[in-house]
Tab-separated table of C-alpha atoms and ligand atoms in Angstrom:
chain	number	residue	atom	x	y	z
A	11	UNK	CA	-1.946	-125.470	157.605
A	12	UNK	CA	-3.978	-128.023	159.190
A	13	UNK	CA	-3.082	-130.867	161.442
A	14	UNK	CA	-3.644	-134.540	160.948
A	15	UNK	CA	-5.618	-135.003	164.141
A	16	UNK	CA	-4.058	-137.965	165.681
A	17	UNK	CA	-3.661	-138.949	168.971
A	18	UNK	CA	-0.303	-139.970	170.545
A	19	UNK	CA	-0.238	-143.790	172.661
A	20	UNK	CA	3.185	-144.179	174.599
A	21	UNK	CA	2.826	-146.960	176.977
A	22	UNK	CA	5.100	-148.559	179.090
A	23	UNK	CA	8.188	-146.897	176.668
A	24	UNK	CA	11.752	-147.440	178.170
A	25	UNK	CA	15.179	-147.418	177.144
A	26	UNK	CA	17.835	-148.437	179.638
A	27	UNK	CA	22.247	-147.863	178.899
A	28	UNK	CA	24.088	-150.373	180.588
A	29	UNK	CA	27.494	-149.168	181.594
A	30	UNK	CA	30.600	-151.598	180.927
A	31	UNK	CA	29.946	-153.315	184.496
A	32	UNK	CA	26.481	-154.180	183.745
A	33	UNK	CA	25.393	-151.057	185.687
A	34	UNK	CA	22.171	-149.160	184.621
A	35	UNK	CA	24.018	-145.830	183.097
A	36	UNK	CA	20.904	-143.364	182.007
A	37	UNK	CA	18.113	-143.988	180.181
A	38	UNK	CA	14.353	-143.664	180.558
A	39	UNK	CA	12.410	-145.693	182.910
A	40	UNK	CA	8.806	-146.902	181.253
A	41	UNK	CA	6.934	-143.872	180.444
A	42	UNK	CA	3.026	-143.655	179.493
A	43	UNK	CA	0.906	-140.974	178.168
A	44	UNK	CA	-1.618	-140.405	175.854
A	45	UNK	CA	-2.126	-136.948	173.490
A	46	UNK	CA	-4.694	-135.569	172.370
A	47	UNK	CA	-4.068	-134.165	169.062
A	48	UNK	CA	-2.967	-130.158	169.423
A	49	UNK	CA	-1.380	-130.780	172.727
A	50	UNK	CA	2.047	-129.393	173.521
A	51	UNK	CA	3.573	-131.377	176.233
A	52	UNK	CA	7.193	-131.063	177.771
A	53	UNK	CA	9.651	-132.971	178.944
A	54	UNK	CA	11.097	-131.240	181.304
A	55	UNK	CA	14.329	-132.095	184.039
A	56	UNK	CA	17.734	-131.164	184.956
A	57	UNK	CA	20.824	-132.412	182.189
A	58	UNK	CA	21.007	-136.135	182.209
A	59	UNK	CA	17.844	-137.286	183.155
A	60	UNK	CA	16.322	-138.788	179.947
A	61	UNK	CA	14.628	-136.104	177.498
A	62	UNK	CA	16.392	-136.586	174.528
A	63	UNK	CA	16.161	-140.488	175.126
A	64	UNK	CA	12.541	-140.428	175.370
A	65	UNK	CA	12.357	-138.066	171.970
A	66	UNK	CA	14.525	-140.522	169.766
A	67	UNK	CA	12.627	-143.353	170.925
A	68	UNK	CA	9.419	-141.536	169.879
A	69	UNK	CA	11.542	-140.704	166.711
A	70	UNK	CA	12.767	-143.836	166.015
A	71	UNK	CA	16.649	-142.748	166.231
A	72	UNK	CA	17.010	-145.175	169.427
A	73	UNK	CA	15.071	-148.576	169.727
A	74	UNK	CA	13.321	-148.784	172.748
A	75	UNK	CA	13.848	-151.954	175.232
A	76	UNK	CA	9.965	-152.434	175.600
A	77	UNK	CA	6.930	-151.310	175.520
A	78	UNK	CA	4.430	-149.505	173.059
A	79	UNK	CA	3.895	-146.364	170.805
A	80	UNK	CA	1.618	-145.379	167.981
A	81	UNK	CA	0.330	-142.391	166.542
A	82	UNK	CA	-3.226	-142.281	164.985
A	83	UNK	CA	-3.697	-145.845	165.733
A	84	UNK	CA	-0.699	-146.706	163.640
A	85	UNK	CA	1.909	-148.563	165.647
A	86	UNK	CA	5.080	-147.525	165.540
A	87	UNK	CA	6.903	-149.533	168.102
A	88	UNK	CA	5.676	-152.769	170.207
A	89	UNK	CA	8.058	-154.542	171.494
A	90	UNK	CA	6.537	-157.621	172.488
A	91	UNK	CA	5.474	-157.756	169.070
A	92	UNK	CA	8.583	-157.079	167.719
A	93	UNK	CA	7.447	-153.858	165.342
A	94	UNK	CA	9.631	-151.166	164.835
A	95	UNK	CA	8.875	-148.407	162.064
A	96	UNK	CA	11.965	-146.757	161.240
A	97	UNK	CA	12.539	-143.031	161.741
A	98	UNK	CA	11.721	-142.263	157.374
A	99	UNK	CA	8.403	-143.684	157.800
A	100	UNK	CA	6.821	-141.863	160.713
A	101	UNK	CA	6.275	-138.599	159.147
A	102	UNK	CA	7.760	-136.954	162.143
A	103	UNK	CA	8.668	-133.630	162.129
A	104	UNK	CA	11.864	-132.735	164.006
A	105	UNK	CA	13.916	-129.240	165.238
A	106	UNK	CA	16.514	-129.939	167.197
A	107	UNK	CA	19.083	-127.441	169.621
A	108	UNK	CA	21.689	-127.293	166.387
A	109	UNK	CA	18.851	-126.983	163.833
A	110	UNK	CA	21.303	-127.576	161.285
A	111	UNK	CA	19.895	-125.257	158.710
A	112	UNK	CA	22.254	-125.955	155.357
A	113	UNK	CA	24.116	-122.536	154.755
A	114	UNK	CA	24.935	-124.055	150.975
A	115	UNK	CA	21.033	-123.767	150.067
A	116	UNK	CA	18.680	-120.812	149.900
A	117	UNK	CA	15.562	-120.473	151.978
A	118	UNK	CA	13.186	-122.468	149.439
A	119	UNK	CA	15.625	-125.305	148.970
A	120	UNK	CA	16.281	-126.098	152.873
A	121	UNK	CA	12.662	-126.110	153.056
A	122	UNK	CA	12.097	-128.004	150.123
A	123	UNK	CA	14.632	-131.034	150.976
A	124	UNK	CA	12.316	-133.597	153.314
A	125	UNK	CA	9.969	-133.326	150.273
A	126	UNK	CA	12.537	-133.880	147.595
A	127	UNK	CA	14.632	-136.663	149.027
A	128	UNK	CA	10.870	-138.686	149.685
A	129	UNK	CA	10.503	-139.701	145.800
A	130	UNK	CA	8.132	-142.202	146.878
A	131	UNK	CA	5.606	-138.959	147.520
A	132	UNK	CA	6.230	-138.453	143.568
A	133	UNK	CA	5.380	-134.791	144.180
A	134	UNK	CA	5.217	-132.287	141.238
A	135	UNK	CA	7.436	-128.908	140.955
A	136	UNK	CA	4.473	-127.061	141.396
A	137	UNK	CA	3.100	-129.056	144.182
A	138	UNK	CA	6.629	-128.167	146.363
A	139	UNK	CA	6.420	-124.818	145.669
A	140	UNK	CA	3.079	-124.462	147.186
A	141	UNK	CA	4.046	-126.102	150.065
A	142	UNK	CA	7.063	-125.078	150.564
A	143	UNK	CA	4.962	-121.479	149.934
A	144	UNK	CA	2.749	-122.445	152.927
A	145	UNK	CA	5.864	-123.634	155.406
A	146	UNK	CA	7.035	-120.159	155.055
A	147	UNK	CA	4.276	-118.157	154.837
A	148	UNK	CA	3.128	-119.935	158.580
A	149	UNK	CA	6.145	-119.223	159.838
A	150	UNK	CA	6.379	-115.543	158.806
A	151	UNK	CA	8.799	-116.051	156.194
A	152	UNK	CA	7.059	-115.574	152.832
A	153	UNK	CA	9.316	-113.802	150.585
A	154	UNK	CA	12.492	-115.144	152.057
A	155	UNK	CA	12.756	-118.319	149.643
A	156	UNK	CA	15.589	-116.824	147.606
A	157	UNK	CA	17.823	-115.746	150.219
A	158	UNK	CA	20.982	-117.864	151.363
A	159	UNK	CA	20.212	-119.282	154.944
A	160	UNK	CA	23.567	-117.701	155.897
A	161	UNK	CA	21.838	-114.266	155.310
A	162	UNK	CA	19.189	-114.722	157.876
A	163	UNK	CA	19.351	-113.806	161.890
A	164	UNK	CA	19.574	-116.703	164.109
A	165	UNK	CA	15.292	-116.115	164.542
A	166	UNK	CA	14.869	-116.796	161.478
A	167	UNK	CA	16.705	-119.528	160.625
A	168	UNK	CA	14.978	-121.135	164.047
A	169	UNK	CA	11.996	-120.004	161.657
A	170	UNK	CA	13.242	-121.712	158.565
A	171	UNK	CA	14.373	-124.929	160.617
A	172	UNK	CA	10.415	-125.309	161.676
A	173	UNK	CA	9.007	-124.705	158.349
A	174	UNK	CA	11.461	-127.728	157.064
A	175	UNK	CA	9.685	-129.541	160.048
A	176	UNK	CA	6.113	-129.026	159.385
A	177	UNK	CA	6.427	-128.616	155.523
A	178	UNK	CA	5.120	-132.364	155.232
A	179	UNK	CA	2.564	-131.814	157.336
A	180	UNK	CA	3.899	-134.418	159.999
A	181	UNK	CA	0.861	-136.059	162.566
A	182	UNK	CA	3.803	-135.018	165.371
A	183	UNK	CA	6.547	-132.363	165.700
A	184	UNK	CA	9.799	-133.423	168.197
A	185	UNK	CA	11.426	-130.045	169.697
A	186	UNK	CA	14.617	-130.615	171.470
A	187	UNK	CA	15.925	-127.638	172.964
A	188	UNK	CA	15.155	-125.806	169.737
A	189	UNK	CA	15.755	-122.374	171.338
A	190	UNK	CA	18.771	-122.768	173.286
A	191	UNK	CA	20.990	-121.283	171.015
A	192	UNK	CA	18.874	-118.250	171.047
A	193	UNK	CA	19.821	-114.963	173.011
A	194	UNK	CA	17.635	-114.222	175.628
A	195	UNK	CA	15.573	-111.426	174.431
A	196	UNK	CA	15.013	-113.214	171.178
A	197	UNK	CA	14.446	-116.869	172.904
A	198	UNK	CA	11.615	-115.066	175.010
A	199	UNK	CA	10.209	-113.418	171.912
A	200	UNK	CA	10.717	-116.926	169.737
A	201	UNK	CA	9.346	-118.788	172.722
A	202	UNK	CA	5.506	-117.313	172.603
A	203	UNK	CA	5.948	-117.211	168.740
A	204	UNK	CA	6.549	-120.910	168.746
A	205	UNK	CA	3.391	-121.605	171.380
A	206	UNK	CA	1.370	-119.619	168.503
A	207	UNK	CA	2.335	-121.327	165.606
A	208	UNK	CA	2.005	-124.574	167.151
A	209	UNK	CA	-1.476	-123.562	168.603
A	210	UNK	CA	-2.337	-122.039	164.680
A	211	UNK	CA	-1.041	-125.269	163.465
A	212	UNK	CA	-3.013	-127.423	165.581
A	213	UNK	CA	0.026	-130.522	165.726
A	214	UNK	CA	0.770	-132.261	168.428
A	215	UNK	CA	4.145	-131.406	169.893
A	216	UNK	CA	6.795	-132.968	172.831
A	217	UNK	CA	8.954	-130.129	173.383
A	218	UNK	CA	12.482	-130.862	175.606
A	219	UNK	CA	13.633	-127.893	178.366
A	220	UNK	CA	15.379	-128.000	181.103
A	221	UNK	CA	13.594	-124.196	181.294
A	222	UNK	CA	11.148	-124.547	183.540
A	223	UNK	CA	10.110	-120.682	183.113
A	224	UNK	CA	9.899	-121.919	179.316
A	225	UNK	CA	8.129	-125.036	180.412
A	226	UNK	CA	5.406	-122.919	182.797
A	227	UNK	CA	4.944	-120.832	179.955
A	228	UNK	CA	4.127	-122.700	176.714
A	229	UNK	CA	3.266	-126.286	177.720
A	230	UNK	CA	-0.651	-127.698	178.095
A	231	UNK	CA	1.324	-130.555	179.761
A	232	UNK	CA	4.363	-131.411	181.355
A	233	UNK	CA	6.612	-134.543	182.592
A	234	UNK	CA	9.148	-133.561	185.264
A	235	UNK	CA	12.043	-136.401	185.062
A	236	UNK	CA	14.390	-136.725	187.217
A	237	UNK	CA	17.343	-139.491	187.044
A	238	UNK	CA	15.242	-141.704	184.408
A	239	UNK	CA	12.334	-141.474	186.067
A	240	UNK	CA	8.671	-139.344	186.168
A	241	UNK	CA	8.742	-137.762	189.154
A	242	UNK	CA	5.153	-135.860	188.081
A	243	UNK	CA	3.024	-135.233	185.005
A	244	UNK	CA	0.406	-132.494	184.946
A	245	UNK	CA	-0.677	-128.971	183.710
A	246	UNK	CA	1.654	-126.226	184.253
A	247	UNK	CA	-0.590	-124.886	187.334
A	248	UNK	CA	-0.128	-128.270	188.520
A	249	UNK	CA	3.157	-128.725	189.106
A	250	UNK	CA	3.804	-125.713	190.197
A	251	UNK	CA	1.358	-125.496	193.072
A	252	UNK	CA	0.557	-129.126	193.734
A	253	UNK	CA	4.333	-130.671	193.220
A	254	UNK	CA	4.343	-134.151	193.927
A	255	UNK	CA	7.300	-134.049	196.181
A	256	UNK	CA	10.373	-132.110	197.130
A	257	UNK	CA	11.979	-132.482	193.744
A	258	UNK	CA	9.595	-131.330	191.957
A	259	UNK	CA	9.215	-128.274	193.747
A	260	UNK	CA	12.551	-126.768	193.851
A	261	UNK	CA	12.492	-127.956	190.022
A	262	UNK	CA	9.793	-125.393	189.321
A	263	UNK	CA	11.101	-122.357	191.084
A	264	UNK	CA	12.520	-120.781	194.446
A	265	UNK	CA	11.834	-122.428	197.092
A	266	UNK	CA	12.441	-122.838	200.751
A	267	UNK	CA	12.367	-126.185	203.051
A	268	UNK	CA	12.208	-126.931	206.626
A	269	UNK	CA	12.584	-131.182	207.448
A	270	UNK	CA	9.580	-131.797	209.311
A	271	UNK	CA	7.971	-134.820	211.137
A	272	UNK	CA	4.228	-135.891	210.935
A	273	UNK	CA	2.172	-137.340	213.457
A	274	UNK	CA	-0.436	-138.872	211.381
A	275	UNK	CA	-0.902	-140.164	207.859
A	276	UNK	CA	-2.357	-136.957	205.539
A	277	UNK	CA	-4.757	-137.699	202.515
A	278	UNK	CA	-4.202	-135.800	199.645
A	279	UNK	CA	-5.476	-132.158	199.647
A	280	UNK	CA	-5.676	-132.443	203.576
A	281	UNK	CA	-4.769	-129.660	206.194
A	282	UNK	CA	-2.749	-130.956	209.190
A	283	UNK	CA	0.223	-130.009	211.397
A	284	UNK	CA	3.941	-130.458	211.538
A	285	UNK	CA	6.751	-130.842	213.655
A	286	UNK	CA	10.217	-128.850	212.766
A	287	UNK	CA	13.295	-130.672	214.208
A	288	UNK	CA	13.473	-127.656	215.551
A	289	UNK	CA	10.497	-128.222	217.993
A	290	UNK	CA	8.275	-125.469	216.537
A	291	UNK	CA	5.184	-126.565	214.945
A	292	UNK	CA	3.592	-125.682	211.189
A	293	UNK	CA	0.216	-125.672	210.077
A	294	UNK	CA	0.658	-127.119	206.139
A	295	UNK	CA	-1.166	-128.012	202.925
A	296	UNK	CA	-0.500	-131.558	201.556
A	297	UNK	CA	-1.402	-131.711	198.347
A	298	UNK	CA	-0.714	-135.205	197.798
A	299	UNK	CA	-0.949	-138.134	200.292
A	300	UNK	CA	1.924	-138.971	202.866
A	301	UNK	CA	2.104	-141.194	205.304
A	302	UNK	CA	3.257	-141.152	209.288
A	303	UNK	CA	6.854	-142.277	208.405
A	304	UNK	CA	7.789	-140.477	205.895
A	305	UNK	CA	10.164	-137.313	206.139
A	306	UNK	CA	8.519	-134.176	205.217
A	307	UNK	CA	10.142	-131.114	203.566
A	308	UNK	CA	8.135	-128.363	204.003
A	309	UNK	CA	8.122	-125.876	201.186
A	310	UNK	CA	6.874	-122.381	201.038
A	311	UNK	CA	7.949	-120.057	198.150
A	312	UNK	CA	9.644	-116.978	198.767
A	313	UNK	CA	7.431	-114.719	197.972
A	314	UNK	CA	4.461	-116.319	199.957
A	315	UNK	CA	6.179	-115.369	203.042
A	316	UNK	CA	5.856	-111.623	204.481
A	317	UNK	CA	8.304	-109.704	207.019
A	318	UNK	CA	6.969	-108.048	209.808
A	319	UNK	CA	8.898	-106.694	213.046
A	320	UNK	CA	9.406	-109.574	215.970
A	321	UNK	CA	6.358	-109.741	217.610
A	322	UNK	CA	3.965	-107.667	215.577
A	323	UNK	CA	0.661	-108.055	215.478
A	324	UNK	CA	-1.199	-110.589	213.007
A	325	UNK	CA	-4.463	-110.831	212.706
A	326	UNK	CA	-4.729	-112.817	209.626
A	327	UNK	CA	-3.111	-115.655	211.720
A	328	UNK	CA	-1.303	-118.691	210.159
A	329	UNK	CA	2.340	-119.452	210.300
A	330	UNK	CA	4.831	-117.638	212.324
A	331	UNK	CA	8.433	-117.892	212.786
A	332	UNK	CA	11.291	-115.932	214.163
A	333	UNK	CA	14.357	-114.755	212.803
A	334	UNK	CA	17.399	-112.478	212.268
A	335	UNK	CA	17.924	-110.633	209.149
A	336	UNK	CA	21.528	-111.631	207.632
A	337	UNK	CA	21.993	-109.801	204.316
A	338	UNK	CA	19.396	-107.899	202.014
A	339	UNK	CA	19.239	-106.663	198.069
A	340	UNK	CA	17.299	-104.140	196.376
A	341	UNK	CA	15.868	-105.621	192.938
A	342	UNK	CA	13.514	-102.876	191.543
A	343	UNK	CA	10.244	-104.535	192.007
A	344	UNK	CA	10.945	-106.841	194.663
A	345	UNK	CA	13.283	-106.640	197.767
A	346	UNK	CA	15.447	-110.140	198.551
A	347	UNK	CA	16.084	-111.303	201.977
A	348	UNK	CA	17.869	-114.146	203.971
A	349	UNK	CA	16.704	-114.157	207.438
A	350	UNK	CA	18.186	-116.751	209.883
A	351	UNK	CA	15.448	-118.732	211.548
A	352	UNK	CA	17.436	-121.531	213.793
A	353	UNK	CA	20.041	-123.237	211.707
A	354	UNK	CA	18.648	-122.216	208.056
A	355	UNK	CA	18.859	-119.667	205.972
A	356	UNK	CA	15.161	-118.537	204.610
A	357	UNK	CA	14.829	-116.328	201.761
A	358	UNK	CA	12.240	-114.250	201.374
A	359	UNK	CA	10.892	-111.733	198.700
A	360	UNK	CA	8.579	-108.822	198.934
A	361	UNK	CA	7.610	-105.433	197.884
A	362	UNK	CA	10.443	-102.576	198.874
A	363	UNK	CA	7.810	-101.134	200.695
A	364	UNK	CA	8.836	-101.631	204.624
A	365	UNK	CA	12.901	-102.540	204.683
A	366	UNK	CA	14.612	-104.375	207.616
A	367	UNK	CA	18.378	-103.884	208.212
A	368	UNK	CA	20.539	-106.489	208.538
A	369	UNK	CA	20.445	-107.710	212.148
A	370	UNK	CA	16.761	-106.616	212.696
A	371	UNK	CA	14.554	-109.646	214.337
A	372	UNK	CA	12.096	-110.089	212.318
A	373	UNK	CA	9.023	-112.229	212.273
A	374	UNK	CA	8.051	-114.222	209.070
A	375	UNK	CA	4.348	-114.751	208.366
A	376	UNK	CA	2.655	-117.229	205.944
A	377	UNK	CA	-0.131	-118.819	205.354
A	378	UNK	CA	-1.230	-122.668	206.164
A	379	UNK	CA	-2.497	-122.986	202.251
A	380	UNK	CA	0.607	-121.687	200.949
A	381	UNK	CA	3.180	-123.633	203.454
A	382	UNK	CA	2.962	-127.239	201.808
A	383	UNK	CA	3.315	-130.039	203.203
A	384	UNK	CA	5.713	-132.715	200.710
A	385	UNK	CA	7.440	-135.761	200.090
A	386	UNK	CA	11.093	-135.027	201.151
A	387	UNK	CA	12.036	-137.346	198.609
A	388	UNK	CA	15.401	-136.798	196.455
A	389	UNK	CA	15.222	-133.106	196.970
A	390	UNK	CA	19.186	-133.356	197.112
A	391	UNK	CA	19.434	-134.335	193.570
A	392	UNK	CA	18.050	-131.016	192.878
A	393	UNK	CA	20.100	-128.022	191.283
A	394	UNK	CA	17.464	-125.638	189.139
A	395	UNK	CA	16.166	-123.203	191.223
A	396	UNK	CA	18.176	-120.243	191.756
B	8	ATP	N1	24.047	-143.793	173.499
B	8	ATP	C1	24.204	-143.794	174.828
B	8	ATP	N2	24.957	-144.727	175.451
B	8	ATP	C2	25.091	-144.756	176.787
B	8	ATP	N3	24.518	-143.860	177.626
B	8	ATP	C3	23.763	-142.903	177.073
B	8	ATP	C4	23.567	-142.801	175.658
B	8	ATP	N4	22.755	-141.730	175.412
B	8	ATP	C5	22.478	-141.187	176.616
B	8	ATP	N5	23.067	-141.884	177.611
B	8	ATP	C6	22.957	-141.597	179.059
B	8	ATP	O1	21.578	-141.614	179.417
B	8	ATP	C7	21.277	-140.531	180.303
B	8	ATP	C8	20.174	-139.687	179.738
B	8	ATP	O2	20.663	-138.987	178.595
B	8	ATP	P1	19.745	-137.962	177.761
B	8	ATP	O3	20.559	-137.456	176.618
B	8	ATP	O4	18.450	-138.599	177.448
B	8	ATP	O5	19.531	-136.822	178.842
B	8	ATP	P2	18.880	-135.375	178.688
B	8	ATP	O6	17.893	-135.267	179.786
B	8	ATP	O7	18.370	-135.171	177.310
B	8	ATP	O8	20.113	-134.429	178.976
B	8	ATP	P3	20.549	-133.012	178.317
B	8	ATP	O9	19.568	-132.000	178.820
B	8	ATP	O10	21.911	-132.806	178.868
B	8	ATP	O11	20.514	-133.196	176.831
B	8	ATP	C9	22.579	-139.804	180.552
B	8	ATP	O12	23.119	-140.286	181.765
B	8	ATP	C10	23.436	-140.187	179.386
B	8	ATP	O13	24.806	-140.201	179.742
């Protein structure tokens, strides 16, 4: 099934709720971004922040305040202009996290309804069947078009719910949560399935998580949000090890931080020291500019960060810092520590291959390129990383 090759324009798109006071209550700030055709990009952030906003106003569910959006050069919103195409005449394809697959119809005939209620396509029995045909067969569902879609695992009728999607052959598929409803073996399974079929498909897709393992794992792009606004937009590698502040960080995984001070301004993708409140000093990796005055959180991963005895030897050299081991867990593959280094807890992972009791004083090693150096920013609003 091929795609229609057209590249997605949002610029400057926002949509503001006002609450009864005249307070702003949610929304999106303006976003921009272009597509290339084929791209899967994700809108990714905590519950609340604006993902579903920013997918009906691609839609054109919600009417966006301002800005501009088109699709293959067609416009489908300006609002200076005053153009809004309404939702029937986008040929957008859409899944969303109730994919509402009608359990009164058989397989065919929930596939077959975006063609059928579109008259103005004046398409021929024989020319549904065949697509309807294709839908199904892409998804891995040819021979199911008789069965009731009350018969079918929840899989499949995530299956079914895409092949209504694409069966039009839309220039842009809208996934909102499409897998939550999914049990965890079968989301992981449905979740590589889904980056293969949209891959084989070749459309251009915005896919909403607040996953960020699901994020990581199937996106070519993707916009953190938090609180209405783009905190970062980049490749998966990206914003996981150049995040472009505190937020973003603990948004993408595990993470530890240590306030710091700086006593200089740091380009981006500079090496340069800072000062704990606790006195000690760190040698860190900005990845992104910051300047003399602003409050540093200092974030290494726990698994960059290796256990040694107090006072051990290390001749790699890098970052040191002293502590007392408070609890410890045995996970299979990887061991899972808080150690008590001043007034914070740190946690650290590693191989079970050396174990410290609780109590033991233990020295925690990382290195400079690993220890980075960020934005302190609203890392308070945080809650994803476990
Ligand atoms: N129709 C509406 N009227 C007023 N406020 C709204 C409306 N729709 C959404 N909001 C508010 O806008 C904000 C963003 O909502 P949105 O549904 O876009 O978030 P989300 O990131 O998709 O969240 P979730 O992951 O929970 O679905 C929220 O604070 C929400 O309460």
């Amino acid at each position: 099934m091929d795609s229609q090759n057209l590249t997605l324009v949002v610029d400057g798109l926002s949509k503001l709720y006002w609450t009864k006071s005249r307070t702003p209550g949610g929304g999106i700030q303006p976003i921009s971004f272009t597509l290339e055709p084929g791209t899967f990009f994700t809108l990714l952030g905590p519950s609340g922040c604006g993902k579903t906003t920013t997918l009906r106003c691609l839609a054109g569910l919600e009417h966006p305040d301002v800005g501009r959006l088109s699709l293959g050069g067609t416009t489908f919103f300006d609002g200076e202009a005053g153009d809004h195409v309404p939702l029937n005449k986008r040929n957008i394809g859409m899944v969303f996290q109730s994919y509402a697959i009608w359990p009164h119809m058989t397989v065919f005939e929930n596939v077959a309804f975006p063609l059928r209620v579109r008259k103005e396509l004046k398409l021929s029995g024989e020319e549904i069947r065949q697509m309807v045909t294709q839908a199904l067969t892409t998804v891995g569902l040819a021979g199911y078009e008789s069965r009731s879609a009350t018969q079918l695992s929840g899989g499949q009728q995530q299956r079914v719910a895409l092949a209504r999607a694409i069966v039009r052959k839309p220039g842009l598929l809208l996934l909102d949560e499409p897998l939550s409803n999914l049990d965890a073996r079968l989301r992981d399974e449905m979740r590589n399935e889904l980056k293969r079929l949209q891959k084989q498909i070749g459309i251009t897709t915005i896919y909403v998580t607040h996953d960020q393992v699901e994020a990581l794992e199937m996106s070519d792009v993707i916009a953190v949000i938090n609180a209405g606004q783009v905190e970062q937009m980049g490749s998966p590698r990206d914003v996981y090890d150049r995040p472009a502040n505190a937020f973003v960080a603990n948004f993408m995984g595990a993470t530890n931080f240590l306030s710091a001070r700086l006593s200089a301004d740091q380009p981006a993708d500079s090496r340069g020291t800072v000062a704990l409140d606790t006195g000690e000093t760190l040698d860190v990796w900005f990845p992104h500019a910051v300047r003399r005055t602003d409050r540093i959180a200092v974030s290494m991963r726990p698994d960059v960060i290796r256990l040694a005895a107090a006072g051990s030897d290390n001749p790699e050299g890098g970052n040191r810092l002293t502590g007392t081991v408070v609890s410890s867990g045995f996970m299979g593959n990887i061991e899972r520590y808080s150690v008590k280094v001043g007034d914070e807890i740190i946690q650290v992972h590693q191989a079970p291959d050396a174990h410290f009791d609780s109590g033991s004083r233990v020295d925690l090693l990382f290195r400079p390129e690993r220890t980075l150096g960020l934005l302190e920013n609203r890392a308070e609003v945080v809650g994803a990383a476990a």
